[in-house]
Coordinates of C-alpha atoms and ligand atoms in Angstrom, one line a residue:
M7 CA 53.9 13.2 24.5
A8 CA 51.7 15.2 22.2
M9 CA 52.5 18.9 22.3
D10 CA 50.0 21.4 20.9
H11 CA 51.6 24.7 21.7
E12 CA 55.1 24.8 22.9
G13 CA 55.2 24.1 26.7
I14 CA 51.6 22.8 26.8
T15 CA 51.1 19.0 26.9
Q16 CA 47.9 17.4 25.6
A17 CA 46.4 15.1 28.3
P18 CA 46.3 11.6 26.8
G19 CA 43.1 9.6 26.4
A20 CA 40.9 12.1 24.6
L21 CA 38.1 10.5 22.7
P22 CA 36.7 11.9 19.4
I23 CA 34.0 14.6 20.0
V24 CA 33.7 14.2 23.8
G25 CA 37.4 14.6 24.5
H26 CA 38.1 14.0 28.3
L27 CA 34.5 14.4 29.3
V28 CA 34.1 10.7 30.2
P29 CA 36.9 10.5 32.8
L30 CA 36.1 13.9 34.0
L31 CA 32.5 13.0 34.8
R32 CA 33.2 9.4 35.9
D33 CA 36.1 10.0 38.3
P34 CA 37.2 13.6 38.1
L35 CA 39.4 13.4 41.2
H36 CA 41.5 10.5 39.9
F37 CA 41.6 12.2 36.5
L38 CA 42.9 15.4 38.0
K39 CA 45.5 13.6 40.1
T40 CA 47.0 12.0 37.0
L41 CA 47.5 15.3 35.1
G42 CA 50.6 16.6 36.9
S43 CA 52.6 13.7 35.6
H44 CA 52.1 14.8 32.0
G45 CA 53.6 18.3 32.4
D46 CA 53.2 21.7 34.1
L47 CA 50.6 23.0 31.7
V48 CA 48.2 20.3 30.4
Q49 CA 45.5 20.8 27.9
I50 CA 42.2 18.9 28.3
R51 CA 39.2 18.8 26.0
L52 CA 35.6 18.9 27.1
G53 CA 33.5 18.4 24.0
P54 CA 34.4 21.3 21.7
Q55 CA 36.0 23.3 24.4
T56 CA 39.5 23.1 25.6
A57 CA 41.1 24.2 28.9
V58 CA 44.7 24.3 30.1
V59 CA 45.2 22.9 33.6
V60 CA 48.0 24.6 35.6
C61 CA 49.8 21.8 37.6
R62 CA 52.6 23.6 39.5
P63 CA 52.1 25.8 42.6
E64 CA 54.4 28.5 41.4
L65 CA 52.5 28.8 38.1
V66 CA 49.2 28.8 39.9
Q67 CA 50.5 31.6 42.0
E68 CA 51.5 33.5 38.9
V69 CA 48.0 33.1 37.5
L70 CA 46.4 34.2 40.8
L71 CA 48.6 37.2 41.3
H72 CA 48.1 38.6 37.7
D73 CA 44.4 39.0 37.9
R74 CA 44.3 41.6 35.1
V75 CA 45.7 39.1 32.6
Y76 CA 44.1 36.0 34.0
D77 CA 40.6 37.3 34.6
K78 CA 37.6 35.6 36.0
G79 CA 35.9 33.5 33.3
G80 CA 35.0 30.0 32.2
P81 CA 31.6 28.2 32.2
I82 CA 31.0 28.1 36.0
I83 CA 31.8 31.8 36.4
E84 CA 29.5 32.7 33.5
R85 CA 26.6 30.7 35.0
I86 CA 27.2 32.2 38.5
G87 CA 27.0 35.6 36.8
N88 CA 23.7 34.7 35.1
A89 CA 22.2 33.2 38.2
L90 CA 23.2 35.8 40.8
G91 CA 24.0 39.0 39.0
E92 CA 27.5 40.5 38.8
G93 CA 28.7 40.1 42.3
L94 CA 32.2 39.9 43.8
A95 CA 33.0 36.3 42.9
S96 CA 32.1 36.5 39.2
C97 CA 32.7 40.2 38.3
P98 CA 35.6 41.0 35.8
H99 CA 38.8 42.6 36.9
S100 CA 37.6 46.0 35.7
A101 CA 34.8 46.0 38.4
H102 CA 36.6 44.0 41.1
R103 CA 38.7 46.5 43.0
R104 CA 35.7 48.7 43.7
Q105 CA 33.4 45.8 44.7
R106 CA 36.1 44.3 46.9
R107 CA 36.6 47.7 48.7
T108 CA 32.8 47.8 49.3
L109 CA 32.6 44.4 50.9
Q110 CA 36.0 44.2 52.7
P111 CA 34.9 46.2 55.8
A112 CA 32.2 43.6 56.5
F113 CA 34.9 41.0 56.9
S114 CA 37.2 43.0 59.2
R115 CA 38.4 41.5 62.5
S116 CA 36.1 43.6 64.5
C117 CA 33.1 42.5 62.5
L118 CA 34.2 38.9 62.8
H119 CA 34.3 39.3 66.5
E120 CA 30.7 40.4 66.4
Y121 CA 29.6 37.7 64.0
A122 CA 31.2 35.1 66.4
A123 CA 28.3 35.7 68.9
I124 CA 25.8 34.6 66.2
M125 CA 28.1 31.6 65.5
T126 CA 28.1 30.6 69.2
E127 CA 24.3 30.8 69.4
Q128 CA 23.9 28.6 66.3
I129 CA 26.5 26.1 67.5
E130 CA 24.7 25.8 70.8
T131 CA 21.4 24.9 68.9
L132 CA 23.3 22.4 66.7
T133 CA 25.1 20.6 69.5
T134 CA 22.2 20.4 72.0
G135 CA 19.8 18.9 69.4
W136 CA 21.2 15.4 69.3
S137 CA 20.5 12.4 71.6
E138 CA 22.6 9.6 72.9
G139 CA 23.3 6.9 70.3
Q140 CA 21.6 8.8 67.5
T141 CA 22.6 8.4 63.9
V142 CA 23.0 11.9 62.6
D143 CA 22.8 12.9 58.9
V144 CA 25.7 15.2 59.3
A145 CA 25.9 16.4 55.7
T146 CA 22.3 17.8 56.0
Q147 CA 22.6 19.0 59.5
L148 CA 25.8 20.9 58.9
Y149 CA 24.3 22.4 55.8
T150 CA 21.4 23.7 57.8
F151 CA 23.7 25.0 60.5
A152 CA 26.1 26.8 58.0
S153 CA 23.2 28.3 56.0
G154 CA 21.4 29.5 59.2
T155 CA 24.6 31.0 60.6
I156 CA 25.8 32.7 57.4
A157 CA 22.3 34.0 56.5
R158 CA 21.9 35.5 60.0
T159 CA 25.3 37.2 59.6
L160 CA 24.0 38.9 56.4
F161 CA 20.6 39.9 57.8
T162 CA 19.9 39.7 61.5
A163 CA 16.6 41.6 61.7
K164 CA 13.5 39.7 62.8
A165 CA 11.8 40.7 59.6
A166 CA 14.5 38.7 57.6
E167 CA 13.5 35.4 59.1
P168 CA 11.3 34.4 56.1
A169 CA 14.2 35.2 53.8
I170 CA 16.5 33.0 55.8
D171 CA 14.1 30.1 55.6
T172 CA 13.5 30.5 51.9
V173 CA 17.2 30.8 51.1
K174 CA 18.1 27.7 53.2
E175 CA 15.4 25.8 51.3
C176 CA 16.3 27.0 47.8
L177 CA 20.1 27.0 47.8
P178 CA 20.6 23.3 47.2
D179 CA 18.6 23.5 44.0
I180 CA 20.5 26.7 43.0
F181 CA 23.9 25.0 43.6
R182 CA 22.9 22.0 41.6
G183 CA 21.5 24.1 38.8
I184 CA 24.6 26.3 38.4
Y185 CA 26.9 23.3 38.2
Q186 CA 24.6 21.4 35.8
Q187 CA 24.3 24.5 33.6
A188 CA 28.0 24.8 33.5
V189 CA 28.9 21.2 32.5
L190 CA 26.0 20.4 30.2
P191 CA 25.5 21.7 26.7
P192 CA 23.4 25.0 26.6
W193 CA 20.6 23.5 24.5
L194 CA 20.0 20.9 27.2
N195 CA 19.7 23.6 29.8
R196 CA 16.9 25.3 27.8
L197 CA 14.6 22.3 27.8
P198 CA 11.8 22.2 30.3
L199 CA 13.4 19.3 32.2
P200 CA 12.3 18.9 35.9
S201 CA 15.9 19.8 37.0
N202 CA 15.9 23.0 35.0
L203 CA 12.4 24.0 36.2
R204 CA 13.5 23.2 39.8
Y205 CA 16.5 25.4 39.4
K206 CA 14.6 28.3 37.9
R207 CA 11.9 28.1 40.6
A208 CA 14.4 28.1 43.4
R209 CA 16.5 30.9 42.0
N210 CA 13.4 33.1 41.5
R211 CA 12.0 32.4 45.0
A212 CA 15.3 33.2 46.7
W213 CA 15.7 36.3 44.5
A214 CA 12.3 37.6 45.4
E215 CA 12.7 37.0 49.1
V216 CA 16.1 38.7 49.2
S217 CA 14.6 41.7 47.2
K218 CA 11.8 41.9 49.8
T219 CA 14.3 42.0 52.6
I220 CA 16.4 44.8 51.0
S221 CA 13.2 46.9 50.7
L222 CA 12.2 46.2 54.3
Y223 CA 15.7 47.3 55.5
R224 CA 15.4 50.4 53.3
Q225 CA 12.1 51.3 54.9
D226 CA 13.2 51.2 58.5
D227 CA 16.2 53.4 59.2
E228 CA 17.6 51.1 61.9
T229 CA 21.1 49.6 61.6
H230 CA 21.2 46.0 62.5
G231 CA 25.0 45.4 62.7
D232 CA 24.9 43.0 59.8
V233 CA 26.3 42.8 56.2
L234 CA 23.1 44.1 54.6
S235 CA 22.9 47.2 56.9
M236 CA 26.6 47.9 56.0
L237 CA 26.0 47.6 52.3
L238 CA 23.0 50.0 52.5
K239 CA 25.2 52.6 54.3
T240 CA 28.1 52.2 51.9
R241 CA 28.9 55.2 49.7
D242 CA 31.1 54.9 46.6
D243 CA 34.0 57.3 45.8
A244 CA 31.5 59.8 44.3
G245 CA 29.3 59.7 47.4
G246 CA 26.6 57.6 45.8
A247 CA 24.7 54.8 47.5
L248 CA 24.8 51.3 46.0
G249 CA 21.8 50.3 43.9
D250 CA 19.4 47.4 44.7
A251 CA 20.8 45.3 41.9
E252 CA 24.4 45.5 43.2
I253 CA 23.3 44.9 46.8
H254 CA 21.2 41.9 45.7
A255 CA 24.1 40.4 43.7
Q256 CA 26.5 40.7 46.6
I257 CA 24.1 39.1 49.1
M258 CA 23.3 36.2 46.8
T259 CA 27.1 35.8 46.0
L260 CA 28.0 35.6 49.7
L261 CA 25.2 33.1 50.3
V262 CA 26.3 30.9 47.4
A263 CA 30.0 31.2 47.9
G264 CA 30.0 30.9 51.7
I265 CA 27.4 28.3 52.7
E266 CA 28.1 25.1 50.8
S267 CA 31.9 25.4 51.1
T268 CA 31.8 25.9 54.8
A269 CA 29.2 23.1 55.4
V270 CA 31.2 20.7 53.2
A271 CA 34.5 21.4 55.1
L272 CA 32.8 20.7 58.4
T273 CA 31.2 17.5 57.1
W274 CA 34.6 16.2 55.9
A275 CA 36.2 17.1 59.2
A276 CA 33.5 15.0 61.0
H277 CA 34.2 12.1 58.7
L278 CA 37.9 12.3 59.2
L279 CA 37.6 12.4 63.0
C280 CA 35.5 9.2 62.7
Q281 CA 38.2 7.6 60.7
Y282 CA 41.0 8.7 63.1
P283 CA 39.6 8.2 66.6
D284 CA 43.0 8.8 68.2
I285 CA 43.1 12.3 66.7
Q286 CA 39.5 12.8 67.8
E287 CA 40.6 11.9 71.4
R288 CA 43.6 14.3 71.3
L289 CA 41.3 17.0 70.1
R290 CA 38.8 16.3 72.9
T291 CA 41.5 16.6 75.5
E292 CA 42.4 20.1 74.0
T293 CA 38.8 21.3 73.7
T294 CA 37.7 20.0 77.1
K295 CA 40.6 21.8 78.7
A296 CA 39.7 25.0 76.9
L297 CA 35.9 24.9 77.2
G298 CA 34.9 22.6 80.0
T299 CA 31.2 22.2 79.1
R300 CA 30.7 25.6 77.4
T301 CA 30.0 26.4 73.8
A302 CA 33.1 27.8 72.1
T303 CA 33.3 31.6 71.7
W304 CA 35.6 34.0 69.9
D305 CA 37.8 34.3 73.1
D306 CA 38.5 30.6 73.0
L307 CA 40.2 30.6 69.6
P308 CA 43.8 31.0 70.9
Q309 CA 43.3 27.8 72.9
L310 CA 41.9 25.8 70.0
D311 CA 45.1 25.2 68.1
L312 CA 44.6 21.5 67.2
A313 CA 40.9 22.2 66.2
R314 CA 42.2 24.8 63.7
R315 CA 44.9 22.4 62.4
V316 CA 42.3 19.6 62.0
I317 CA 40.2 22.0 59.8
T318 CA 43.3 23.1 57.9
E319 CA 44.3 19.5 57.1
T320 CA 40.7 18.8 56.1
L321 CA 40.8 21.6 53.7
R322 CA 44.0 20.2 52.2
L323 CA 42.6 16.7 51.8
Y324 CA 39.1 17.8 50.6
P325 CA 39.3 21.4 49.4
P326 CA 35.6 22.3 48.8
G327 CA 36.6 24.6 45.9
W328 CA 38.2 21.8 43.9
I329 CA 38.3 23.2 40.4
L330 CA 38.4 26.9 39.5
T331 CA 38.9 28.8 36.2
R332 CA 40.3 31.9 34.7
T333 CA 40.3 33.3 31.2
T334 CA 43.2 35.1 29.6
A335 CA 42.3 38.7 28.8
T336 CA 45.3 39.1 26.6
E337 CA 48.1 36.9 25.2
A338 CA 50.0 35.6 28.2
R339 CA 53.4 33.9 28.8
L340 CA 53.3 31.3 31.5
A341 CA 56.4 29.2 32.1
N342 CA 57.8 28.9 28.6
A343 CA 54.3 28.7 26.9
V344 CA 52.5 31.4 25.0
I345 CA 48.9 31.4 25.9
P346 CA 46.5 33.0 23.4
P347 CA 43.8 35.5 24.6
E348 CA 40.5 33.9 25.7
T349 CA 42.0 30.6 26.8
T350 CA 40.3 29.0 29.7
L351 CA 42.8 28.1 32.5
V352 CA 41.9 25.7 35.3
Y353 CA 43.6 25.6 38.7
S354 CA 42.7 22.9 41.1
P355 CA 43.5 23.0 44.8
Y356 CA 42.7 19.3 44.9
L357 CA 45.3 18.5 42.3
I358 CA 48.0 20.6 44.0
H359 CA 47.2 19.3 47.5
H360 CA 47.4 15.7 46.3
D361 CA 50.7 15.9 44.4
E362 CA 53.4 14.4 46.5
R363 CA 56.1 16.6 44.9
F364 CA 54.4 19.6 46.7
N365 CA 52.6 18.0 49.7
P366 CA 54.5 14.9 51.0
R367 CA 52.3 11.9 52.0
P368 CA 49.4 13.6 50.3
G369 CA 46.8 10.9 51.2
S370 CA 47.4 10.8 55.0
F371 CA 45.4 12.9 57.5
D372 CA 48.0 14.5 59.6
P373 CA 47.0 17.8 61.4
D374 CA 50.5 18.0 62.8
R375 CA 51.9 18.9 59.5
W376 CA 50.5 22.3 60.2
L377 CA 52.6 22.8 63.4
P378 CA 54.6 26.0 63.1
E379 CA 58.0 24.2 62.9
E380 CA 57.0 22.2 59.9
Q381 CA 58.2 23.4 56.5
H382 CA 55.8 23.9 53.6
M383 CA 56.3 24.7 50.0
R384 CA 55.1 28.2 49.2
G385 CA 51.8 28.2 47.3
A386 CA 51.2 24.5 47.7
F387 CA 48.2 25.0 50.0
I388 CA 45.5 27.0 48.3
P389 CA 42.0 26.0 49.6
F390 CA 41.0 29.7 49.5
G391 CA 42.7 30.6 46.2
G392 CA 45.1 33.6 46.3
G393 CA 46.0 37.1 45.0
A394 CA 43.3 39.8 44.7
R395 CA 40.5 37.2 44.2
K396 CA 41.4 35.2 47.4
C397 CA 38.3 34.2 49.4
I398 CA 36.9 37.1 51.3
G399 CA 35.3 34.8 53.8
D400 CA 38.5 32.7 54.7
N401 CA 38.8 34.0 58.3
Y402 CA 35.0 33.8 58.8
A403 CA 35.0 30.2 57.6
M404 CA 38.0 29.2 59.7
T405 CA 36.4 30.8 62.8
L406 CA 33.1 29.2 62.3
A407 CA 34.5 25.7 61.5
T408 CA 37.0 25.8 64.4
L409 CA 34.4 26.9 67.0
A410 CA 31.8 24.4 65.8
L411 CA 34.2 21.4 65.6
A412 CA 35.6 22.2 69.0
T413 CA 32.1 22.3 70.6
I414 CA 30.9 19.2 68.8
V415 CA 33.9 17.1 70.0
T416 CA 33.6 18.4 73.5
R417 CA 30.0 17.2 73.8
W418 CA 29.9 14.2 71.4
R419 CA 32.0 11.2 70.5
L420 CA 31.6 10.6 66.8
S421 CA 31.9 7.2 65.2
P422 CA 31.2 5.9 61.6
V423 CA 27.9 4.3 60.7
D424 CA 29.2 2.8 57.4
S425 CA 32.6 1.2 57.1
R426 CA 32.8 2.1 53.4
P427 CA 34.3 5.5 52.6
P428 CA 31.6 8.0 51.5
K429 CA 31.2 8.6 47.8
V430 CA 32.7 11.8 46.8
E431 CA 30.4 14.0 44.8
P432 CA 32.2 16.7 42.9
R433 CA 29.6 19.4 42.4
M434 CA 30.4 23.1 42.5
T435 CA 32.1 22.0 45.7
L436 CA 33.7 18.6 46.5
A437 CA 31.1 17.1 48.7
P438 CA 30.6 13.7 50.5
H439 CA 27.5 12.1 49.2
D440 CA 25.3 11.3 52.1
L441 CA 27.3 11.1 55.4
H442 CA 25.8 9.7 58.6
V443 CA 27.7 9.6 61.9
R444 CA 26.8 8.0 65.2
V445 CA 27.0 10.3 68.2
E446 CA 27.5 9.4 71.8
C447 CA 27.4 11.8 74.7
V448 CA 30.8 12.4 76.2
E449 CA 30.7 11.4 79.9
R450 CA 31.8 14.0 82.3
E451 CA 33.6 13.5 85.6
P452 CA 31.1 14.2 88.3
A453 CA 31.5 17.7 89.7
Q454 CA 33.6 17.8 92.9
S455 CA 31.5 18.7 95.9
S456 CA 33.2 21.1 98.2
Ligands
HEM503 C1 35.8 26.6 54.0 C2 35.0 27.5 53.4 C3 35.4 28.2 52.1 C4 36.2 27.8 51.1 C5 37.0 26.5 51.0 C6 36.2 28.9 50.1 C7 37.0 28.9 48.9 C8 37.1 30.0 48.1 C9 38.0 30.0 46.9 C10 38.9 28.9 46.5 C11 37.8 31.2 46.4 C12 38.6 31.8 45.1 C13 37.9 31.4 43.9 C14 38.7 31.7 42.6 O1 40.0 31.8 42.7 O2 38.2 31.7 41.5 C15 36.8 31.9 47.1 C16 36.3 33.2 46.8 C17 35.3 33.8 47.4 N1 34.7 33.4 48.6 FE1 35.1 31.7 49.6 N2 35.4 29.9 50.5 C18 34.9 29.5 51.8 C19 34.0 30.3 52.6 C20 33.5 31.5 52.2 C21 32.6 32.3 53.0 C22 32.1 31.9 54.4 C23 32.3 33.4 52.3 C24 31.4 34.5 52.7 C25 30.4 34.5 53.6 C26 33.0 33.3 51.0 C27 32.9 34.2 50.0 C28 33.7 34.3 48.9 C29 33.7 35.3 47.9 C30 32.7 36.5 47.9 C31 34.7 35.1 47.0 C32 35.1 35.9 45.8 C33 36.2 36.8 46.3 C34 36.8 37.8 45.2 O3 36.7 37.4 44.0 O4 37.2 38.9 45.5 N3 33.7 32.1 51.0 N4 36.4 31.2 48.1

C-alpha cells in the first residue's frame, strides 16, 4: 500500500489531475465505505487538494475533542461562512466559546419544553392534511414541516410570517448553492450560470427578510419567547448587546444547520418504516397506547421509547451530516502519524456507522440495538458529531422527530409507492432523492358506548 507520510495511507485508484473526484461524485457512499479497509488515516485527492479521512472512532473522537488543534475549516465550512456570516457552525475556535455561550441558553431543557408546543401545533397541521389512499411526496412535505417548525422557534411574532415564508422558499437553493460552491472549482462558481444566479438571489432574499425581522423586533420592546428575542436580550461579558451582523449570522446558521438535517432524518425514517412493516406495526402499538388519537406532546416523550429508537437507528443508517471537515491549526500527532498544519481532515459519520468492526450488521435496520442492555463501542455512533462543536440542536431534533413520527404512525399506515430503493443524493446532507409514500388512515376501534 502506498504510504505518503508515516501512518497515512494513500487511497488507491487516484487518477491524474482529478484524483478521487470521479468515485467521490459518482458513488460517494460506496467510496467512503471502502476507505476503512486501507488504514486508519487515509489520504484522498480531490483535484489539486488533498484530505485525510479519519477511519477509526477513537481517532475521530480525538479530533473532535481537541478543537483548538483540529479547528473548523475545509471548503464547505468556508462557503458556509461566506454565505451566512461567521455563525456558530463555521466560526473558528477563537470565537467559538463565546458564541456557544450566547446560544446555549436557547437550547436548554426548559426552552425545549416551550418549543414543543410549537412542534405539536405544526405536527397537527401536517398529520391532518392527508387523505385516505393519498400518495404523499414526503421529502417535500417533511421539509415544509421542519422549516415551518424551526423558523417559528426562531421567530414566533406575527410580524415574522413573511420572513418564515421567504426562508422556506429560499433555503433549498441556498443549500444547493453552498454544496455546489464547495465541490466545484472557484472559477466555475463566478460564472453567471443559472444555478449561481439562483443561489445568489435566494441568499440575498433570505438575508434581506431576516434583516427586516431583526429591525422589527428591535422596534417593539416585546419579548416573544423565541430565539431571536433571546439573542436581542443577550449581553456579552462586557455588558454589550450583540450587533445585527452577529444576530443575523446566528439565525441564518440555525436555519441552515437545523432544517434540512431534521427533515432528511424524518424522511428516511418514513422510508424505513415502509420497508419494515413489522416494525411500523410494533411502533403503532406503542404510540396508540401512549397517545390514543391525540397529537404527541412533550409529556408523552417518556412513553415513546421505540419511536426514539427508530429515529436513532435511522440516524445511524442515514446520518444527514455524512461528511464533515476540520483543518489542523498546528502540527498534530494522530495515531502514529504527524499531520502538518493546514491539513484538511475529514470525518464521516456514514463511514463509521457502516463499518462492521464498530457497528455489527451495519446494513440492517434494527431499532432494538439501542435497547439499554445492548453494548456499543464508544464513539462509534456520531450523527451529531462530538466535543465542543457537537450539534447544539441534537435534543431539539430528537424531540421534534420523535413526536412527529409517533403522531404520523398513530394516524397513518405508510406503504411504499415504488419498490426500488430511493436514490441517495449526497448534498450538504445525505438526502433521499424524491420519496413518495402511500398513506392509509388507521382504523380505530369504535368508541365503547356506556
Ligand atoms: C437530525 C438532525 C440534525 C443532525 C443529524 C445534525 C448534525 C450535526 C452535526 C454532525 C454537527 C457537527 C458538525 C461538525 O462536527 O462539524 C452539527 C452542528 C450544529 N448543528 Fe446540528 N444537526 C441536526 C439538527 C440541528 C438543529 C435542529 C439545529 C438548530 C436548530 C442544529 C444546529 C447546529 C449548529 C448551530 C451546529 C454547530 C455547533 C457548534 O459548532 O457549536 N442542528 N449538527
